[in-house]
Amino acid sequence: AQSVTQPDIHITVSEGASLELRCNYSYGATPYLFWYVQSPGQGLQLLLKYFSGDTLVQGIKGFEAEFKRSQSSFNLRKPSVHWSDAAEYFCAVGADTDKLIFGTGTRLQVFP
Amino acid sequence: EPEVTQTPSHQVTQMGQEVILRCVPISNHLYFYWYRQILGQKVEFLVSFYNNEISEKSEIFDDQFSVERPDGSNFTLKIRSTKLEDSAMYFCAGDRGLNEKLFFGSGTQLSVL
């Protein structure tokens, strides 16, 4: 069955610290992979996506993610977190840009 | 950046009542979707809509649900007789196809009492 697992429900980091949010997927074919961010009262905003090619993908707001086929992972990273990065982060997988399968999300809290 | 607009932001209704959730997609989008997120659970696909008809729907999207785009602008989700378990955040989304990114609205929080 197709699924996305985000093992960390809640992560707390200090401002300026590095960040890695984990995402593992189970998908029959070559997946399209996405990371979305949701700030309170806002919609889901696309951070980055992987379709093919270079397995290290750069996104907006200084985020990047690496596709590792052998580990079925697509972890999101940022070298230095800002207080404004506090939000809910969702990993998603799909055969296309539609009908995405989402993970349960990871809530990021940033302390000054 | 263009936005997908959803109204209302929060709707409270009594069980058994009909609700209509409204979305104004970005004007050049061709594909439209509804997703929902029950509190504490995953964001789930409900339905996709293209060329004025449903192109795909999930098992959640039963006969109580319908979608339409009556005036070529607003994209609506109707729940005919709401149940307690319909309480969720409902997201509208759209794109132009061509593997471009999906734009989501800010959601409508539906509370069924």
PDB file of C-alpha atoms in Angstrom:
ATOM      1  CA  ALA A   1       0.000   0.000   0.000  1.00  0.00           C
ATOM      2  CA  GLN A   2       1.136   3.518  -0.696  1.00  0.00           C
ATOM      3  CA  SER A   3       1.940   5.494   2.419  1.00  0.00           C
ATOM      4  CA  VAL A   4       4.031   8.246   3.880  1.00  0.00           C
ATOM      5  CA  THR A   5       5.490   8.137   7.374  1.00  0.00           C
ATOM      6  CA  GLN A   6       6.721  11.118   9.303  1.00  0.00           C
ATOM      7  CA  PRO A   7       8.082   9.566  12.494  1.00  0.00           C
ATOM      8  CA  ASP A   8       8.431  12.812  14.422  1.00  0.00           C
ATOM      9  CA  ILE A   9       5.146  14.370  15.516  1.00  0.00           C
ATOM     10  CA  HIS A  10       6.760  17.326  17.233  1.00  0.00           C
ATOM     11  CA  ILE A  11      10.290  18.732  17.046  1.00  0.00           C
ATOM     12  CA  THR A  12      11.719  21.610  19.044  1.00  0.00           C
ATOM     13  CA  VAL A  13      14.932  23.373  18.039  1.00  0.00           C
ATOM     14  CA  SER A  14      16.727  26.533  19.015  1.00  0.00           C
ATOM     15  CA  GLU A  15      16.931  29.368  16.552  1.00  0.00           C
ATOM     16  CA  GLY A  16      20.100  29.037  14.493  1.00  0.00           C
ATOM     17  CA  ALA A  17      20.321  25.291  14.962  1.00  0.00           C
ATOM     18  CA  SER A  18      20.212  22.863  12.069  1.00  0.00           C
ATOM     19  CA  LEU A  19      17.060  20.939  11.272  1.00  0.00           C
ATOM     20  CA  GLU A  20      16.216  17.605   9.722  1.00  0.00           C
ATOM     21  CA  LEU A  21      12.646  16.390   9.346  1.00  0.00           C
ATOM     22  CA  ARG A  22      12.265  12.757   8.424  1.00  0.00           C
ATOM     23  CA  CYS A  23      10.018  11.288   5.775  1.00  0.00           C
ATOM     24  CA  ASN A  24       9.775   7.694   4.611  1.00  0.00           C
ATOM     25  CA  TYR A  25       7.476   6.473   1.906  1.00  0.00           C
ATOM     26  CA  SER A  26       6.114   3.315   0.445  1.00  0.00           C
ATOM     27  CA  TYR A  27       5.188   3.595  -3.209  1.00  0.00           C
ATOM     28  CA  GLY A  28       4.999   1.077  -6.020  1.00  0.00           C
ATOM     29  CA  ALA A  29       6.410   3.179  -8.827  1.00  0.00           C
ATOM     30  CA  THR A  30       8.946   5.963  -9.009  1.00  0.00           C
ATOM     31  CA  PRO A  31       7.377   8.592  -6.813  1.00  0.00           C
ATOM     32  CA  TYR A  32       6.994  12.293  -7.059  1.00  0.00           C
ATOM     33  CA  LEU A  33       7.913  13.661  -3.626  1.00  0.00           C
ATOM     34  CA  PHE A  34       6.914  16.914  -1.999  1.00  0.00           C
ATOM     35  CA  TRP A  35       7.339  18.895   1.167  1.00  0.00           C
ATOM     36  CA  TYR A  36       4.628  21.355   2.173  1.00  0.00           C
ATOM     37  CA  VAL A  37       4.539  23.804   5.057  1.00  0.00           C
ATOM     38  CA  GLN A  38       1.458  25.061   6.836  1.00  0.00           C
ATOM     39  CA  SER A  39       1.612  28.110   9.073  1.00  0.00           C
ATOM     40  CA  PRO A  40      -1.302  28.772  11.439  1.00  0.00           C
ATOM     41  CA  GLY A  41      -4.322  30.016   9.520  1.00  0.00           C
ATOM     42  CA  GLN A  42      -2.585  29.518   6.199  1.00  0.00           C
ATOM     43  CA  GLY A  43      -2.900  27.025   3.401  1.00  0.00           C
ATOM     44  CA  LEU A  44      -0.360  24.425   2.432  1.00  0.00           C
ATOM     45  CA  GLN A  45       2.638  26.014   0.730  1.00  0.00           C
ATOM     46  CA  LEU A  46       4.983  23.984  -1.430  1.00  0.00           C
ATOM     47  CA  LEU A  47       8.579  24.078  -0.179  1.00  0.00           C
ATOM     48  CA  LEU A  48      10.112  21.797  -2.760  1.00  0.00           C
ATOM     49  CA  LYS A  49       9.471  18.815  -4.972  1.00  0.00           C
ATOM     50  CA  TYR A  50      11.378  15.956  -6.516  1.00  0.00           C
ATOM     51  CA  PHE A  51      10.386  14.482  -9.845  1.00  0.00           C
ATOM     52  CA  SER A  52      13.647  13.173 -11.282  1.00  0.00           C
ATOM     53  CA  GLY A  53      17.306  14.045 -11.769  1.00  0.00           C
ATOM     54  CA  ASP A  54      19.504  15.397  -9.020  1.00  0.00           C
ATOM     55  CA  THR A  55      18.513  13.728  -5.769  1.00  0.00           C
ATOM     56  CA  LEU A  56      19.339  16.834  -3.724  1.00  0.00           C
ATOM     57  CA  VAL A  57      16.562  19.328  -4.235  1.00  0.00           C
ATOM     58  CA  GLN A  58      16.669  22.978  -3.274  1.00  0.00           C
ATOM     59  CA  GLY A  59      13.501  24.717  -2.201  1.00  0.00           C
ATOM     60  CA  ILE A  60      12.264  28.023  -0.937  1.00  0.00           C
ATOM     61  CA  LYS A  61      13.193  29.608   2.403  1.00  0.00           C
ATOM     62  CA  GLY A  62      16.588  27.880   2.467  1.00  0.00           C
ATOM     63  CA  PHE A  63      15.214  24.346   2.690  1.00  0.00           C
ATOM     64  CA  GLU A  64      16.580  21.344   0.856  1.00  0.00           C
ATOM     65  CA  ALA A  65      15.683  17.673   0.711  1.00  0.00           C
ATOM     66  CA  GLU A  66      17.500  14.578  -0.419  1.00  0.00           C
ATOM     67  CA  PHE A  67      15.849  11.636  -2.152  1.00  0.00           C
ATOM     68  CA  LYS A  68      17.417   8.347  -1.134  1.00  0.00           C
ATOM     69  CA  ARG A  69      15.841   5.537  -3.083  1.00  0.00           C
ATOM     70  CA  SER A  70      17.660   2.810  -1.152  1.00  0.00           C
ATOM     71  CA  GLN A  71      16.190   4.090   2.105  1.00  0.00           C
ATOM     72  CA  SER A  72      12.818   5.182   0.672  1.00  0.00           C
ATOM     73  CA  SER A  73      13.411   8.508   2.332  1.00  0.00           C
ATOM     74  CA  PHE A  74      13.025  12.162   1.474  1.00  0.00           C
ATOM     75  CA  ASN A  75      14.260  14.076   4.508  1.00  0.00           C
ATOM     76  CA  LEU A  76      13.952  17.836   4.721  1.00  0.00           C
ATOM     77  CA  ARG A  77      16.876  19.875   5.987  1.00  0.00           C
ATOM     78  CA  LYS A  78      17.796  23.436   6.827  1.00  0.00           C
ATOM     79  CA  PRO A  79      21.234  24.454   8.101  1.00  0.00           C
ATOM     80  CA  SER A  80      20.033  27.297  10.330  1.00  0.00           C
ATOM     81  CA  VAL A  81      16.453  27.596  11.531  1.00  0.00           C
ATOM     82  CA  HIS A  82      14.714  30.939  11.951  1.00  0.00           C
ATOM     83  CA  TRP A  83      11.866  31.632  14.374  1.00  0.00           C
ATOM     84  CA  SER A  84       9.573  32.174  11.384  1.00  0.00           C
ATOM     85  CA  ASP A  85      10.086  28.537  10.358  1.00  0.00           C
ATOM     86  CA  ALA A  86       7.824  27.407  13.200  1.00  0.00           C
ATOM     87  CA  ALA A  87       4.958  25.628  11.434  1.00  0.00           C
ATOM     88  CA  GLU A  88       3.591  22.218  10.481  1.00  0.00           C
ATOM     89  CA  TYR A  89       5.526  20.371   7.793  1.00  0.00           C
ATOM     90  CA  PHE A  90       4.003  17.720   5.564  1.00  0.00           C
ATOM     91  CA  CYS A  91       5.729  15.235   3.330  1.00  0.00           C
ATOM     92  CA  ALA A  92       3.685  13.926   0.408  1.00  0.00           C
ATOM     93  CA  VAL A  93       4.066  11.415  -2.395  1.00  0.00           C
ATOM     94  CA  GLY A  94       2.195  10.938  -5.643  1.00  0.00           C
ATOM     95  CA  ALA A  95       2.300   9.716  -9.174  1.00  0.00           C
ATOM     96  CA  ASP A  96       1.698  13.276 -10.287  1.00  0.00           C
ATOM     97  CA  THR A  97       1.011  16.620  -8.706  1.00  0.00           C
ATOM     98  CA  ASP A  98      -2.517  15.575  -7.860  1.00  0.00           C
ATOM     99  CA  LYS A  99      -3.992  12.937  -5.589  1.00  0.00           C
ATOM    100  CA  LEU A 100      -1.157  13.288  -3.149  1.00  0.00           C
ATOM    101  CA  ILE A 101      -0.712  10.997  -0.194  1.00  0.00           C
ATOM    102  CA  PHE A 102       0.320  13.005   2.823  1.00  0.00           C
ATOM    103  CA  GLY A 103       2.103  12.118   6.012  1.00  0.00           C
ATOM    104  CA  THR A 104       0.655  13.065   9.373  1.00  0.00           C
ATOM    105  CA  GLY A 105       2.907  16.078   9.626  1.00  0.00           C
ATOM    106  CA  THR A 106       5.658  17.279  11.950  1.00  0.00           C
ATOM    107  CA  ARG A 107       5.082  20.328  14.090  1.00  0.00           C
ATOM    108  CA  LEU A 108       8.231  22.426  14.397  1.00  0.00           C
ATOM    109  CA  GLN A 109       8.676  24.693  17.367  1.00  0.00           C
ATOM    110  CA  VAL A 110      11.579  27.160  17.427  1.00  0.00           C
ATOM    111  CA  PHE A 111      12.923  28.643  20.642  1.00  0.00           C
ATOM    112  CA  PRO A 112      14.861  31.924  20.616  1.00  0.00           C
TER     113      PRO A 112
ATOM    114  CA  GLU B   1       1.904  35.038  -5.857  1.00  0.00           C
ATOM    115  CA  PRO B   2      -1.694  34.200  -6.840  1.00  0.00           C
ATOM    116  CA  GLU B   3      -3.903  32.639  -4.191  1.00  0.00           C
ATOM    117  CA  VAL B   4      -6.674  30.126  -3.898  1.00  0.00           C
ATOM    118  CA  THR B   5      -9.419  31.671  -1.778  1.00  0.00           C
ATOM    119  CA  GLN B   6     -11.712  29.632   0.440  1.00  0.00           C
ATOM    120  CA  THR B   7     -14.833  30.790   2.242  1.00  0.00           C
ATOM    121  CA  PRO B   8     -15.853  30.644   4.984  1.00  0.00           C
ATOM    122  CA  SER B   9     -12.741  30.105   7.075  1.00  0.00           C
ATOM    123  CA  HIS B  10     -14.820  28.394   9.748  1.00  0.00           C
ATOM    124  CA  GLN B  11     -18.292  26.897   9.508  1.00  0.00           C
ATOM    125  CA  VAL B  12     -20.349  25.395  12.288  1.00  0.00           C
ATOM    126  CA  THR B  13     -23.371  23.277  11.449  1.00  0.00           C
ATOM    127  CA  GLN B  14     -25.781  20.860  13.035  1.00  0.00           C
ATOM    128  CA  MET B  15     -25.605  17.177  12.200  1.00  0.00           C
ATOM    129  CA  GLY B  16     -27.853  16.361   9.258  1.00  0.00           C
ATOM    130  CA  GLN B  17     -27.643  19.817   7.742  1.00  0.00           C
ATOM    131  CA  GLU B  18     -26.301  20.567   4.287  1.00  0.00           C
ATOM    132  CA  VAL B  19     -23.148  22.629   3.938  1.00  0.00           C
ATOM    133  CA  ILE B  20     -21.469  24.177   0.930  1.00  0.00           C
ATOM    134  CA  LEU B  21     -17.809  25.035   1.056  1.00  0.00           C
ATOM    135  CA  ARG B  22     -16.631  27.533  -1.510  1.00  0.00           C
ATOM    136  CA  CYS B  23     -13.353  28.008  -3.309  1.00  0.00           C
ATOM    137  CA  VAL B  24     -12.173  30.508  -5.868  1.00  0.00           C
ATOM    138  CA  PRO B  25      -9.293  28.904  -7.753  1.00  0.00           C
ATOM    139  CA  ILE B  26      -6.572  30.759  -9.593  1.00  0.00           C
ATOM    140  CA  SER B  27      -7.946  31.855 -12.938  1.00  0.00           C
ATOM    141  CA  ASN B  28      -5.645  29.898 -15.248  1.00  0.00           C
ATOM    142  CA  HIS B  29      -5.910  26.636 -13.343  1.00  0.00           C
ATOM    143  CA  LEU B  30      -7.539  23.679 -15.033  1.00  0.00           C
ATOM    144  CA  TYR B  31      -7.515  20.975 -12.388  1.00  0.00           C
ATOM    145  CA  PHE B  32      -9.239  21.355  -9.039  1.00  0.00           C
ATOM    146  CA  TYR B  33      -9.190  19.278  -5.913  1.00  0.00           C
ATOM    147  CA  TRP B  34     -10.627  18.926  -2.462  1.00  0.00           C
ATOM    148  CA  TYR B  35      -8.610  17.495   0.385  1.00  0.00           C
ATOM    149  CA  ARG B  36      -9.514  17.248   4.040  1.00  0.00           C
ATOM    150  CA  GLN B  37      -7.662  16.890   7.312  1.00  0.00           C
ATOM    151  CA  ILE B  38      -9.361  15.519  10.376  1.00  0.00           C
ATOM    152  CA  LEU B  39      -7.746  16.903  13.508  1.00  0.00           C
ATOM    153  CA  GLY B  40      -4.534  15.065  14.268  1.00  0.00           C
ATOM    154  CA  GLN B  41      -4.721  12.947  11.130  1.00  0.00           C
ATOM    155  CA  LYS B  42      -3.300  13.034   7.637  1.00  0.00           C
ATOM    156  CA  VAL B  43      -4.360  15.330   4.849  1.00  0.00           C
ATOM    157  CA  GLU B  44      -6.524  13.084   2.647  1.00  0.00           C
ATOM    158  CA  PHE B  45      -7.456  13.351  -0.999  1.00  0.00           C
ATOM    159  CA  LEU B  46     -11.196  13.591  -1.628  1.00  0.00           C
ATOM    160  CA  VAL B  47     -11.782  14.384  -5.269  1.00  0.00           C
ATOM    161  CA  SER B  48     -10.273  15.837  -8.419  1.00  0.00           C
ATOM    162  CA  PHE B  49     -12.222  17.787 -11.019  1.00  0.00           C
ATOM    163  CA  TYR B  50     -11.319  18.578 -14.585  1.00  0.00           C
ATOM    164  CA  ASN B  51     -13.264  19.820 -17.571  1.00  0.00           C
ATOM    165  CA  ASN B  52     -16.425  20.134 -15.490  1.00  0.00           C
ATOM    166  CA  GLU B  53     -16.479  16.590 -14.268  1.00  0.00           C
ATOM    167  CA  ILE B  54     -15.001  14.453 -11.555  1.00  0.00           C
ATOM    168  CA  SER B  55     -11.830  12.787 -12.769  1.00  0.00           C
ATOM    169  CA  GLU B  56     -11.095  10.796  -9.644  1.00  0.00           C
ATOM    170  CA  LYS B  57     -12.502  10.378  -6.169  1.00  0.00           C
ATOM    171  CA  SER B  58     -11.484   8.584  -3.031  1.00  0.00           C
ATOM    172  CA  GLU B  59     -13.559   6.134  -1.021  1.00  0.00           C
ATOM    173  CA  ILE B  60     -14.277   8.946   1.413  1.00  0.00           C
ATOM    174  CA  PHE B  61     -16.171  10.805  -1.307  1.00  0.00           C
ATOM    175  CA  ASP B  62     -19.461   8.967  -1.033  1.00  0.00           C
ATOM    176  CA  ASP B  63     -22.948   9.943  -2.177  1.00  0.00           C
ATOM    177  CA  GLN B  64     -23.189  12.578   0.532  1.00  0.00           C
ATOM    178  CA  PHE B  65     -20.526  14.618  -1.249  1.00  0.00           C
ATOM    179  CA  SER B  66     -20.747  16.496  -4.532  1.00  0.00           C
ATOM    180  CA  VAL B  67     -18.673  19.080  -6.327  1.00  0.00           C
ATOM    181  CA  GLU B  68     -19.436  21.566  -9.028  1.00  0.00           C
ATOM    182  CA  ARG B  69     -18.120  24.639 -10.733  1.00  0.00           C
ATOM    183  CA  PRO B  70     -21.383  26.277 -11.686  1.00  0.00           C
ATOM    184  CA  ASP B  71     -20.200  29.607 -13.026  1.00  0.00           C
ATOM    185  CA  GLY B  72     -16.717  28.757 -14.237  1.00  0.00           C
ATOM    186  CA  SER B  73     -15.266  30.532 -11.254  1.00  0.00           C
ATOM    187  CA  ASN B  74     -16.331  29.182  -7.873  1.00  0.00           C
ATOM    188  CA  PHE B  75     -15.569  25.551  -7.127  1.00  0.00           C
ATOM    189  CA  THR B  76     -17.820  24.145  -4.430  1.00  0.00           C
ATOM    190  CA  LEU B  77     -17.956  21.091  -2.221  1.00  0.00           C
ATOM    191  CA  LYS B  78     -21.387  20.172  -0.914  1.00  0.00           C
ATOM    192  CA  ILE B  79     -22.027  17.780   1.913  1.00  0.00           C
ATOM    193  CA  ARG B  80     -25.688  16.852   1.741  1.00  0.00           C
ATOM    194  CA  SER B  81     -26.319  15.621   5.276  1.00  0.00           C
ATOM    195  CA  THR B  82     -23.397  16.238   7.567  1.00  0.00           C
ATOM    196  CA  LYS B  83     -22.208  13.718  10.111  1.00  0.00           C
ATOM    197  CA  LEU B  84     -20.087  14.284  13.182  1.00  0.00           C
ATOM    198  CA  GLU B  85     -17.162  12.584  11.469  1.00  0.00           C
ATOM    199  CA  ASP B  86     -17.253  15.156   8.669  1.00  0.00           C
ATOM    200  CA  SER B  87     -15.709  17.652  11.081  1.00  0.00           C
ATOM    201  CA  ALA B  88     -12.362  18.519   9.528  1.00  0.00           C
ATOM    202  CA  MET B  89     -10.332  21.154   7.759  1.00  0.00           C
ATOM    203  CA  TYR B  90     -11.229  21.121   4.079  1.00  0.00           C
ATOM    204  CA  PHE B  91      -8.644  22.342   1.592  1.00  0.00           C
ATOM    205  CA  CYS B  92      -9.286  23.360  -1.985  1.00  0.00           C
ATOM    206  CA  ALA B  93      -6.380  23.133  -4.423  1.00  0.00           C
ATOM    207  CA  GLY B  94      -5.693  23.713  -8.078  1.00  0.00           C
ATOM    208  CA  ASP B  95      -3.046  23.563 -10.736  1.00  0.00           C
ATOM    209  CA  ARG B  96      -2.500  23.912 -14.457  1.00  0.00           C
ATOM    210  CA  GLY B  97      -1.378  20.335 -14.894  1.00  0.00           C
ATOM    211  CA  LEU B  98       1.944  19.926 -16.659  1.00  0.00           C
ATOM    212  CA  ASN B  99       3.497  18.688 -13.388  1.00  0.00           C
ATOM    213  CA  GLU B 100       3.377  22.179 -11.981  1.00  0.00           C
ATOM    214  CA  LYS B 101       2.870  22.762  -8.340  1.00  0.00           C
ATOM    215  CA  LEU B 102      -0.422  22.454  -6.563  1.00  0.00           C
ATOM    216  CA  PHE B 103      -1.734  25.642  -4.981  1.00  0.00           C
ATOM    217  CA  PHE B 104      -3.727  25.131  -1.786  1.00  0.00           C
ATOM    218  CA  GLY B 105      -6.202  27.453  -0.158  1.00  0.00           C
ATOM    219  CA  SER B 106      -6.041  28.255   3.552  1.00  0.00           C
ATOM    220  CA  GLY B 107      -8.867  25.858   4.296  1.00  0.00           C
ATOM    221  CA  THR B 108     -12.344  25.847   5.798  1.00  0.00           C
ATOM    222  CA  GLN B 109     -12.655  24.407   9.278  1.00  0.00           C
ATOM    223  CA  LEU B 110     -15.974  22.552   9.391  1.00  0.00           C
ATOM    224  CA  SER B 111     -17.397  21.735  12.804  1.00  0.00           C
ATOM    225  CA  VAL B 112     -20.420  19.446  12.922  1.00  0.00           C
ATOM    226  CA  LEU B 113     -22.283  19.493  16.233  1.00  0.00           C
TER     227      LEU B 113
END
